[in-house]
């Protein structure tokens, strides 16, 4: 039996956005018709968001995930039958069960691959990617499909301008394949459940009815403070784990929550802003989909090249966070 080490590498990516792009002006007009005052200036000043993509009623998380997955498979030159592991990160699954990953599997025509969802909110893709890498390193899988997909508009209170203007819908996916040299060079996942109250959607379905509050609720200031603190620490930890410094990072893709968080964090880490991939202005916060969406955008427009080191970070409700250092 071979004793040579097995690693994993990203060999393809894909993404999917709903067809309906909604500008701040359009959203503000809709909200004013319900007696809620907001404006493009108010949203841009506080968040950096200029538009978001919102799914029509009836659009499911699985439908966005399937399209992103098809594009990732095509980009990788991998047939769906070659996939032996599917991990899908989402907070807005189609059903209680089966998992949304199983729905994607069925649509792709794959049979036999392990398929399951992970729920770490906006850290979900980083959690899923790290999990898939662990499966491949352990010899439990050879080719994984890792997806972040959300229809977050379905859990927003559209009368709460402090949250509803922040989010959008979408999906991103990557194909992760076993390799002789490391692509995932280091990773770290963390959580602090005692901070659950600062960002949550604390409702559930029980005995045939919704109990609790089914909408997303957030303490924005607390989230900002917690996010920049833990992501700064996590970035430095992952680079130290890899024996590298922050100057070795070619591209930085943090969770696309708020432009203020992105710029503050980049300055704290002394990463030049021109090395930060920003899509929050176009996509808003798409939760578990934000990191793979941004990664796919930067790969397809030519910024991220083979051999580049990319630092991916997620932070979200739970409270969860994590970092993955990737060599493309």
XYZ file of N, CA, C and O in Angstrom, residues 177-252:
304
model
N -10.342 17.983 -5.848
C -9.862 16.672 -6.305
C -8.573 16.288 -5.579
O -7.758 17.139 -5.228
N -8.400 14.987 -5.353
C -7.175 14.481 -4.750
C -5.978 14.829 -5.626
O -6.066 14.805 -6.851
N -4.849 15.167 -4.973
C -3.660 15.584 -5.696
C -2.419 15.188 -4.902
O -2.482 14.912 -3.700
N -1.300 15.187 -5.584
C -0.044 14.821 -4.933
C 0.605 16.007 -4.226
O 1.490 15.833 -3.389
N 0.170 17.229 -4.556
C 0.672 18.429 -3.904
C -0.496 19.196 -3.299
O -1.594 19.201 -3.849
N -0.247 19.854 -2.169
C -1.363 20.508 -1.474
C -1.935 21.701 -2.217
O -1.201 22.542 -2.739
N -3.262 21.742 -2.287
C -3.969 22.927 -2.740
C -4.540 23.633 -1.527
O -4.394 24.837 -1.365
N -5.188 22.863 -0.648
C -5.614 23.388 0.647
C -4.395 23.278 1.561
O -4.031 22.200 2.011
N -3.756 24.411 1.828
C -2.492 24.396 2.563
C -2.668 24.477 4.075
O -1.815 23.996 4.832
N -3.739 25.087 4.525
C -4.004 25.195 5.960
C -5.449 25.616 6.150
O -6.043 26.250 5.279
N -6.008 25.251 7.302
C -7.397 25.604 7.582
C -7.623 25.630 9.085
O -6.932 24.949 9.849
N -8.619 26.420 9.489
C -8.992 26.502 10.899
C -10.470 26.826 10.982
O -10.952 27.749 10.310
N -11.199 26.088 11.796
C -12.613 26.334 12.034
C -12.820 26.584 13.526
O -12.234 25.891 14.360
N -13.680 27.560 13.845
C -13.951 27.885 15.242
C -15.425 28.270 15.401
O -16.099 28.647 14.442
N -15.897 28.216 16.645
C -17.259 28.664 16.970
C -17.322 29.062 18.435
O -16.520 28.606 19.257
N -18.294 29.913 18.747
C -18.563 30.317 20.128
C -20.075 30.439 20.272
O -20.666 31.473 19.983
N -20.696 29.352 20.709
C -22.149 29.318 20.820
C -22.722 30.292 21.822
O -23.920 30.617 21.755
N -21.888 30.810 22.733
C -22.395 31.781 23.706
C -22.757 33.109 23.051
O -23.451 33.935 23.648
N -22.301 33.313 21.787
C -22.610 34.536 21.047
C -23.775 34.348 20.075
O -23.979 35.169 19.180
N -24.549 33.299 20.252
C -25.627 32.991 19.311
C -26.645 34.113 19.183
O -27.272 34.293 18.138
N -26.808 34.892 20.238
C -27.867 35.904 20.261
C -27.595 37.087 19.338
O -28.531 37.827 18.997
N -26.345 37.296 18.887
C -26.068 38.501 18.085
C -26.464 38.331 16.617
O -26.558 39.324 15.892
N -26.687 37.086 16.191
C -27.126 36.843 14.815
C -27.837 35.500 14.770
O -27.209 34.451 14.962
N -29.140 35.532 14.531
C -29.893 34.272 14.563
C -31.196 34.390 13.791
O -31.671 35.491 13.504
N -31.737 33.233 13.457
C -33.106 33.115 12.952
C -33.712 31.993 13.781
O -33.623 30.815 13.431
N -34.273 32.370 14.905
C -34.522 31.422 15.990
C -35.905 30.763 15.955
O -36.441 30.375 16.994
N -36.486 30.627 14.782
C -37.753 29.922 14.668
C -37.555 28.495 14.188
O -36.480 28.123 13.727
N -38.590 27.685 14.318
C -38.544 26.332 13.759
C -39.953 25.842 13.484
O -40.933 26.467 13.898
N -40.026 24.733 12.763
C -41.316 24.107 12.480
C -41.478 22.920 13.414
O -40.626 22.021 13.443
N -42.538 22.926 14.209
C -42.791 21.834 15.138
C -44.290 21.613 15.262
O -45.055 22.581 15.356
N -44.684 20.364 15.242
C -46.092 20.002 15.387
C -46.976 20.716 14.364
O -48.095 21.130 14.655
N -46.416 20.906 13.168
C -47.194 21.450 12.071
C -47.312 22.948 12.039
O -48.097 23.487 11.250
N -46.560 23.658 12.877
C -46.636 25.116 12.838
C -45.276 25.729 13.158
O -44.404 25.080 13.715
N -45.121 27.011 12.774
C -43.880 27.734 13.059
C -43.902 28.191 14.508
O -44.882 28.786 14.969
N -42.825 27.897 15.224
C -42.690 28.379 16.586
C -41.470 29.290 16.659
O -40.491 29.105 15.944
N -41.531 30.292 17.528
C -40.437 31.244 17.628
C -40.473 32.250 16.491
O -41.450 32.369 15.756
N -39.372 32.987 16.334
C -39.257 34.040 15.320
C -38.542 33.474 14.097
O -37.363 33.146 14.167
N -39.223 33.358 12.953
C -38.612 32.733 11.786
C -37.698 33.650 10.979
O -37.075 33.213 10.008
N -37.624 34.929 11.361
C -36.843 35.887 10.579
C -35.442 36.086 11.158
O -35.210 35.921 12.354
N -34.533 36.489 10.278
C -33.177 36.806 10.691
C -33.178 38.056 11.571
O -33.790 39.058 11.219
N -32.459 37.966 12.699
C -32.302 39.113 13.594
C -30.810 39.291 13.873
O -30.083 38.313 14.058
N -30.370 40.541 13.922
C -28.939 40.802 14.054
C -28.667 42.042 14.875
O -29.331 43.068 14.720
N -27.663 41.934 15.732
C -27.098 43.089 16.426
C -25.875 43.497 15.614
O -24.787 42.947 15.769
N -26.066 44.454 14.713
C -25.042 44.800 13.734
C -23.717 45.217 14.343
O -22.649 44.792 13.888
N -23.748 46.047 15.381
C -22.507 46.519 15.997
C -21.742 45.380 16.646
O -20.514 45.290 16.551
N -22.468 44.485 17.315
C -21.817 43.340 17.959
C -21.213 42.404 16.933
O -20.106 41.874 17.130
N -21.919 42.190 15.821
C -21.402 41.333 14.763
C -20.135 41.932 14.166
O -19.138 41.228 13.947
N -20.153 43.230 13.898
C -18.968 43.902 13.336
C -17.764 43.702 14.256
O -16.681 43.297 13.816
N -17.944 43.999 15.524
C -16.838 43.902 16.484
C -16.316 42.479 16.573
O -15.103 42.239 16.551
N -17.223 41.525 16.679
C -16.820 40.123 16.802
C -16.141 39.639 15.523
O -15.119 38.943 15.571
N -16.686 40.019 14.358
C -16.166 39.533 13.078
C -14.724 39.978 12.850
O -13.863 39.160 12.498
N -14.446 41.252 13.019
C -13.086 41.727 12.735
C -12.079 41.169 13.735
O -10.917 40.911 13.394
N -12.520 40.935 14.957
C -11.610 40.382 15.974
C -11.241 38.944 15.659
O -10.058 38.579 15.627
N -12.258 38.093 15.415
C -11.973 36.668 15.214
C -11.329 36.399 13.853
O -10.483 35.499 13.723
N -11.691 37.167 12.827
C -11.102 36.937 11.515
C -9.642 37.375 11.461
O -8.820 36.745 10.791
N -9.307 38.444 12.145
C -7.911 38.865 12.249
C -7.080 37.753 12.884
O -6.034 37.346 12.369
N -7.553 37.230 14.005
C -6.841 36.167 14.723
C -6.754 34.904 13.873
O -5.706 34.243 13.808
N -7.848 34.549 13.192
C -7.895 33.331 12.390
C -6.947 33.392 11.197
O -6.263 32.423 10.875
N -6.895 34.543 10.532
C -5.996 34.703 9.384
C -4.548 34.482 9.794
O -3.789 33.756 9.132
N -4.157 35.103 10.899
C -2.777 34.978 11.360
C -2.464 33.542 11.780
O -1.358 33.025 11.541
N -3.436 32.880 12.380
C -3.248 31.499 12.816
C -3.044 30.556 11.636
O -2.160 29.687 11.649
N -3.851 30.719 10.597
C -3.757 29.841 9.424
C -2.445 30.064 8.680
O -1.806 29.106 8.223
N -2.027 31.314 8.548
C -0.746 31.586 7.881
C 0.414 31.000 8.685
O 1.357 30.442 8.115
N 0.359 31.117 10.010
C 1.407 30.537 10.859
C 1.428 29.021 10.722
O 2.504 28.398 10.673
N 0.248 28.426 10.633
C 0.128 26.982 10.452
C 0.827 26.527 9.168
O 1.451 25.462 9.128
N 0.747 27.355 8.142
C 1.352 27.038 6.845
C 2.815 27.465 6.770
O 3.481 27.210 5.753
N 3.319 28.130 7.818
C 4.691 28.622 7.793
C 4.885 29.786 6.844
O 5.977 29.988 6.296
N 3.823 30.587 6.668
C 3.859 31.709 5.734
C 3.464 32.991 6.451
O 3.004 32.973 7.599
N 3.630 34.102 5.763
C 3.222 35.397 6.316
C 2.098 35.979 5.467
O 1.826 35.499 4.352
N 1.469 37.013 5.973
C 0.375 37.646 5.244
C 0.836 38.230 3.920
O 0.047 38.338 2.975
N 2.107 38.569 3.811
C 2.629 39.094 2.543
C 2.676 38.027 1.453
O 2.811 38.344 0.271
N 2.556 36.743 1.848
C 2.552 35.653 0.865
C 1.182 35.451 0.231
O 1.042 34.654 -0.705
N 0.160 36.145 0.735
C -1.200 36.002 0.204
C -1.343 36.858 -1.051
O -1.078 38.067 -1.036
N -1.746 36.216 -2.151
C -1.956 36.947 -3.406
C -3.338 37.582 -3.456
O -3.501 38.694 -3.976
N -4.338 36.856 -2.929
C -5.713 37.352 -2.956
C -6.407 37.018 -1.647
O -6.242 35.922 -1.106
N -7.205 37.950 -1.186
C -7.935 37.804 0.070
C -9.420 37.837 -0.243
O -9.928 38.806 -0.811
